[in-house]
Short mmCIF file of C-alpha atoms in Angstrom, two decimals:
data_model
loop_
_atom_site.label_atom_id
_atom_site.label_comp_id
_atom_site.label_asym_id
_atom_site.label_seq_id
_atom_site.Cartn_x
_atom_site.Cartn_y
_atom_site.Cartn_z
CA MET K 1 -32.03 -58.27 41.39
CA ASP K 2 -30.30 -60.08 38.53
CA GLU K 3 -26.83 -61.61 38.84
CA GLY K 4 -25.13 -58.98 36.67
CA LYS K 5 -26.43 -56.12 38.79
CA ALA K 6 -25.59 -57.94 42.02
CA LEU K 7 -22.01 -58.47 40.82
CA LYS K 8 -21.61 -54.76 40.03
CA ILE K 9 -22.93 -53.86 43.46
CA ARG K 10 -20.54 -56.25 45.20
CA LEU K 11 -17.54 -54.92 43.27
CA THR K 12 -18.53 -51.33 44.05
CA PHE K 13 -19.08 -52.21 47.71
CA SER K 14 -15.60 -53.78 47.85
CA VAL K 15 -14.04 -50.50 46.70
CA ILE K 16 -16.24 -48.61 49.16
CA LEU K 17 -14.89 -50.76 52.01
CA VAL K 18 -11.38 -49.70 51.02
CA GLY K 19 -12.49 -46.08 51.16
CA ILE K 20 -14.09 -46.59 54.58
CA SER K 21 -10.88 -48.20 55.88
CA LEU K 22 -8.85 -45.20 54.68
CA MET K 23 -11.37 -42.84 56.26
CA PHE K 24 -11.15 -44.59 59.65
CA ALA K 25 -7.35 -44.56 59.42
CA ALA K 26 -7.39 -40.82 58.77
CA VAL K 27 -9.84 -40.00 61.56
CA VAL K 28 -8.16 -41.97 64.36
CA THR K 29 -4.49 -41.21 63.56
CA ASP K 30 -2.48 -38.06 64.23
CA HIS K 31 -0.25 -37.72 61.16
CA TRP K 32 -2.25 -35.17 59.19
CA ALA K 33 0.45 -32.49 59.23
CA VAL K 34 4.07 -32.29 60.39
CA LEU K 35 5.45 -28.96 61.66
CA SER K 36 8.97 -27.75 62.37
CA HIS K 37 10.53 -24.46 63.45
CA ARG K 38 13.58 -22.64 62.17
CA VAL K 39 16.98 -23.88 63.32
CA GLU K 40 19.39 -21.02 63.88
CA HIS K 41 22.28 -23.06 65.26
CA TYR K 42 23.21 -26.65 64.62
CA ASN K 43 24.15 -28.97 67.46
CA SER K 44 21.11 -27.61 69.29
CA THR K 45 17.73 -28.99 70.33
CA CYS K 46 15.06 -28.92 67.67
CA GLU K 47 11.33 -29.39 68.21
CA ALA K 48 8.94 -30.80 65.62
CA ALA K 49 5.31 -31.82 65.87
CA HIS K 50 2.67 -33.85 64.09
CA PHE K 51 -1.05 -33.74 64.83
CA GLY K 52 -4.45 -34.98 63.75
CA LEU K 53 -8.08 -34.33 64.62
CA TRP K 54 -7.75 -35.22 68.30
CA ARG K 55 -4.13 -35.23 69.38
CA LEU K 56 -0.78 -33.51 68.93
CA CYS K 57 2.64 -35.09 69.40
CA THR K 58 5.98 -33.30 69.69
CA LYS K 59 9.53 -34.55 69.42
CA GLN K 60 12.77 -33.03 70.58
CA PHE K 61 16.09 -34.10 69.11
CA TYR K 62 19.52 -32.75 68.32
CA ILE K 63 20.43 -31.43 64.90
CA GLN K 64 23.99 -31.84 63.67
CA ASP K 65 25.72 -30.35 60.64
CA LYS K 66 25.61 -33.60 58.70
CA ALA K 67 22.01 -34.36 59.56
CA THR K 68 20.39 -31.80 57.26
CA LYS K 69 21.35 -29.00 54.92
CA GLU K 70 18.23 -26.94 55.58
CA ARG K 71 17.36 -24.58 58.41
CA SER K 72 14.60 -26.82 59.72
CA CYS K 73 14.20 -29.83 61.95
CA GLY K 74 14.06 -32.25 59.06
CA LEU K 75 11.83 -35.31 59.13
CA ILE K 76 9.73 -36.03 62.22
CA THR K 77 10.80 -39.68 62.00
CA LEU K 78 14.19 -38.79 63.49
CA THR K 79 14.82 -40.41 66.84
CA GLY K 80 13.99 -38.42 69.93
CA ASP K 81 11.66 -38.06 72.89
CA ARG K 82 7.99 -38.05 71.92
CA ASN K 83 5.28 -36.35 73.93
CA CYS K 84 1.62 -36.69 72.89
CA SER K 85 -1.35 -34.82 74.32
CA TYR K 86 -5.05 -34.72 73.44
CA PHE K 87 -6.55 -31.30 72.83
CA LYS K 88 -8.17 -29.92 75.95
CA HIS K 89 -11.62 -29.45 74.40
CA PHE K 90 -11.67 -33.24 73.83
CA SER K 91 -9.87 -34.22 77.07
CA PRO K 92 -10.28 -31.62 79.87
CA GLY K 93 -7.53 -33.13 81.97
CA GLN K 94 -4.80 -32.49 79.38
CA SER K 95 -2.54 -29.49 79.23
CA THR K 96 -3.32 -26.75 76.67
CA GLU K 97 0.17 -25.29 76.32
CA ILE K 98 1.01 -27.17 73.12
CA PHE K 99 -2.42 -26.56 71.65
CA GLU K 100 -2.42 -22.80 72.24
CA ARG K 101 0.73 -22.28 70.25
CA THR K 102 -0.07 -24.55 67.34
CA THR K 103 -3.66 -24.42 66.16
CA GLN K 104 -7.01 -22.75 66.68
CA LYS K 105 -9.71 -24.36 68.77
CA GLU K 106 -12.49 -23.56 66.30
CA TYR K 107 -10.70 -25.18 63.38
CA SER K 108 -9.84 -28.29 65.37
CA ILE K 109 -13.38 -28.80 66.65
CA SER K 110 -14.86 -28.21 63.19
CA ALA K 111 -12.55 -30.67 61.45
CA ALA K 112 -13.16 -33.34 64.10
CA ALA K 113 -16.94 -32.86 64.07
CA ILE K 114 -17.12 -33.07 60.28
CA GLY K 115 -14.94 -36.19 60.40
CA ILE K 116 -17.41 -37.77 62.83
CA PHE K 117 -20.28 -36.95 60.46
CA SER K 118 -18.35 -38.67 57.68
CA VAL K 119 -17.96 -41.81 59.80
CA GLY K 120 -21.66 -41.74 60.69
CA PHE K 121 -22.76 -41.44 57.07
CA ALA K 122 -20.47 -44.33 56.09
CA ILE K 123 -21.86 -46.57 58.84
CA ILE K 124 -25.48 -45.84 57.87
CA GLY K 125 -24.66 -46.42 54.21
CA THR K 126 -23.08 -49.77 55.02
CA ILE K 127 -26.15 -50.85 56.99
CA CYS K 128 -28.38 -49.90 54.05
CA ILE K 129 -26.31 -51.74 51.47
CA LEU K 130 -26.11 -54.89 53.61
CA LEU K 131 -29.89 -54.87 54.03
CA SER K 132 -30.31 -54.35 50.28
CA PHE K 133 -28.87 -57.81 49.61
CA ARG K 134 -32.01 -59.26 51.15
CA LYS K 135 -34.88 -60.18 48.87
CA LYS K 136 -37.03 -57.24 47.70
CA MET K 137 -34.99 -54.66 49.64
CA ASP K 138 -32.80 -53.35 46.81
CA TYR K 139 -34.59 -49.99 47.11
CA LEU K 140 -32.11 -49.28 49.93
CA LEU K 141 -29.31 -48.96 47.37
CA LYS K 142 -30.29 -45.38 46.53
CA PRO K 143 -30.09 -44.04 50.11
CA ALA K 144 -26.89 -46.05 50.64
CA SER K 145 -25.30 -44.37 47.63
CA MET K 146 -26.28 -40.93 48.93
CA PHE K 147 -24.88 -41.67 52.39
CA TYR K 148 -21.54 -42.72 50.88
CA THR K 149 -21.46 -39.60 48.72
CA PHE K 150 -22.17 -37.43 51.78
CA ALA K 151 -19.42 -39.26 53.70
CA GLY K 152 -16.92 -38.44 50.96
CA LEU K 153 -17.99 -34.79 50.85
CA CYS K 154 -17.69 -34.46 54.64
CA MET K 155 -14.22 -35.97 54.47
CA ILE K 156 -12.96 -33.48 51.90
CA ILE K 157 -14.49 -30.61 53.89
CA SER K 158 -12.62 -31.83 56.97
CA VAL K 159 -9.44 -31.93 54.86
CA GLU K 160 -9.96 -28.33 53.74
CA VAL K 161 -10.62 -27.15 57.32
CA MET K 162 -7.42 -28.85 58.44
CA ARG K 163 -5.49 -27.30 55.55
CA GLN K 164 -6.72 -23.83 56.48
CA SER K 165 -5.77 -24.48 60.11
CA VAL K 166 -2.21 -25.41 59.16
CA LYS K 167 -1.93 -22.40 56.87
CA ARG K 168 -3.01 -20.05 59.66
CA MET K 169 -0.52 -21.65 62.03
CA ILE K 170 2.34 -21.08 59.63
CA ASP K 171 1.29 -17.50 58.82
CA SER K 172 0.74 -16.52 62.44
CA LYS K 173 3.52 -14.63 64.21
CA GLU K 174 2.44 -16.09 67.55
CA THR K 175 3.65 -19.60 66.70
CA ILE K 176 7.15 -21.01 66.36
CA TRP K 177 6.36 -23.11 63.28
CA ILE K 178 7.70 -21.99 59.90
CA GLU K 179 7.65 -25.16 57.80
CA TYR K 180 5.18 -27.98 57.33
CA TYR K 181 4.20 -30.87 55.12
CA TYR K 182 1.15 -33.12 55.01
CA SER K 183 1.65 -36.71 56.06
CA TRP K 184 0.03 -40.08 55.41
CA SER K 185 -3.16 -39.49 57.45
CA PHE K 186 -3.91 -36.50 55.23
CA ALA K 187 -3.32 -38.66 52.14
CA CYS K 188 -5.69 -41.33 53.53
CA ALA K 189 -8.41 -38.71 54.00
CA CYS K 190 -8.03 -37.44 50.41
CA ALA K 191 -8.03 -40.99 49.00
CA SER K 192 -11.14 -41.91 51.00
CA PHE K 193 -12.96 -38.90 49.56
CA VAL K 194 -12.16 -39.97 46.01
CA LEU K 195 -13.27 -43.59 46.56
CA LEU K 196 -16.42 -42.83 48.55
CA PHE K 197 -17.61 -40.02 46.29
CA ILE K 198 -17.02 -41.83 42.99
CA CYS K 199 -18.36 -45.17 44.22
CA GLY K 200 -21.37 -43.47 45.79
CA ILE K 201 -22.28 -41.96 42.42
CA ALA K 202 -21.58 -45.29 40.69
CA LEU K 203 -23.81 -47.13 43.17
CA LEU K 204 -26.61 -44.65 42.50
CA LEU K 205 -26.33 -45.22 38.74
CA ILE K 206 -26.35 -49.00 39.22
CA SER K 207 -29.47 -48.83 41.39
CA LEU K 208 -31.48 -46.86 38.81
CA PRO K 209 -34.05 -48.75 36.69
CA ARG K 210 -32.84 -50.14 33.40
CA PHE K 211 -33.17 -47.63 30.56
CA PRO K 212 -35.15 -48.55 27.42
CA GLN K 213 -33.08 -50.23 24.73
CA ASN K 214 -34.95 -48.58 21.85
CA PRO K 215 -35.62 -44.83 21.43
CA TRP K 216 -39.37 -45.36 20.90
CA GLU K 217 -39.76 -47.19 24.21
CA SER K 218 -40.68 -45.51 27.44
CA CYS K 219 -39.38 -46.58 30.82
CA MET K 220 -42.68 -48.33 31.42
CA ASP K 221 -42.44 -50.25 28.13
CA ALA K 222 -38.94 -51.59 28.80
CA GLU K 223 -38.56 -55.22 29.75
CA PRO K 224 -38.73 -55.74 33.51
CA GLU K 225 -35.66 -57.04 35.29
CA HIS K 226 -35.72 -60.69 36.26
#
C-alpha cells in the first residue's frame, strides 16, 4: 500500500469514527422523539415525554399563561419531576403502563434490534480496517467498506421504524399525545447514516485496484502499485 492510498484510508477512517460515535450516541440515549399532550387549562399539570430505543422518560410540570402561547406542554427541558422506565420487553421488572399508552411493542423491538445490527456491523468493519493496516492485509478494506455501508443502512432503517412508531402514536386515539418533535438523538442517527454510508462507498472505491492511465491499457497492463 503506497503512502497516498494509506493517507486517504486514514482520512476516511477518521470520518467513519465520527459516524460511529454519533451512532453509539443515538443508540444509547433516549432523546429520539419528544411528545406532549393538549393543554386545555393553564395553571394545570402538564405531562411530556421523550424516549429512545430502550427507555421512556416523562416529566410533569405546571404551565402558566406566560410560559407558552400554544396549547401544548412546550419544551421538555422545562423544570419538573422526571420519571424514566425501561420498556418491559427489555427489562421485565419495569412497569408497562407508560409503554402501553405511548408506542407499539413491535416497532420498539424492531428499531432496537436493527440498531444493534448497525453497531455490530460497525464493530466488525473497524476490526477489518485496523487489520488492513498490517502488511499484505489490505484486502480487508473491501469487506470493511461493506460492513460500514451496511451499518449506515441499518441505522436509517431504524430511524424510519422509529418515525413510523411516532406517527402511529400521534394518530392513535388511544394515546394522549397530540404533538411531537424529533430531538438530538434522532439527528445523531441521521448524521451517522450519512457519514457511514458515504465513507463506506468511498472506502470501497479507494480499495479498488488502480485503473489504467491510458485507454489502450488493460487492468493487467497497468503499472503495479508500489
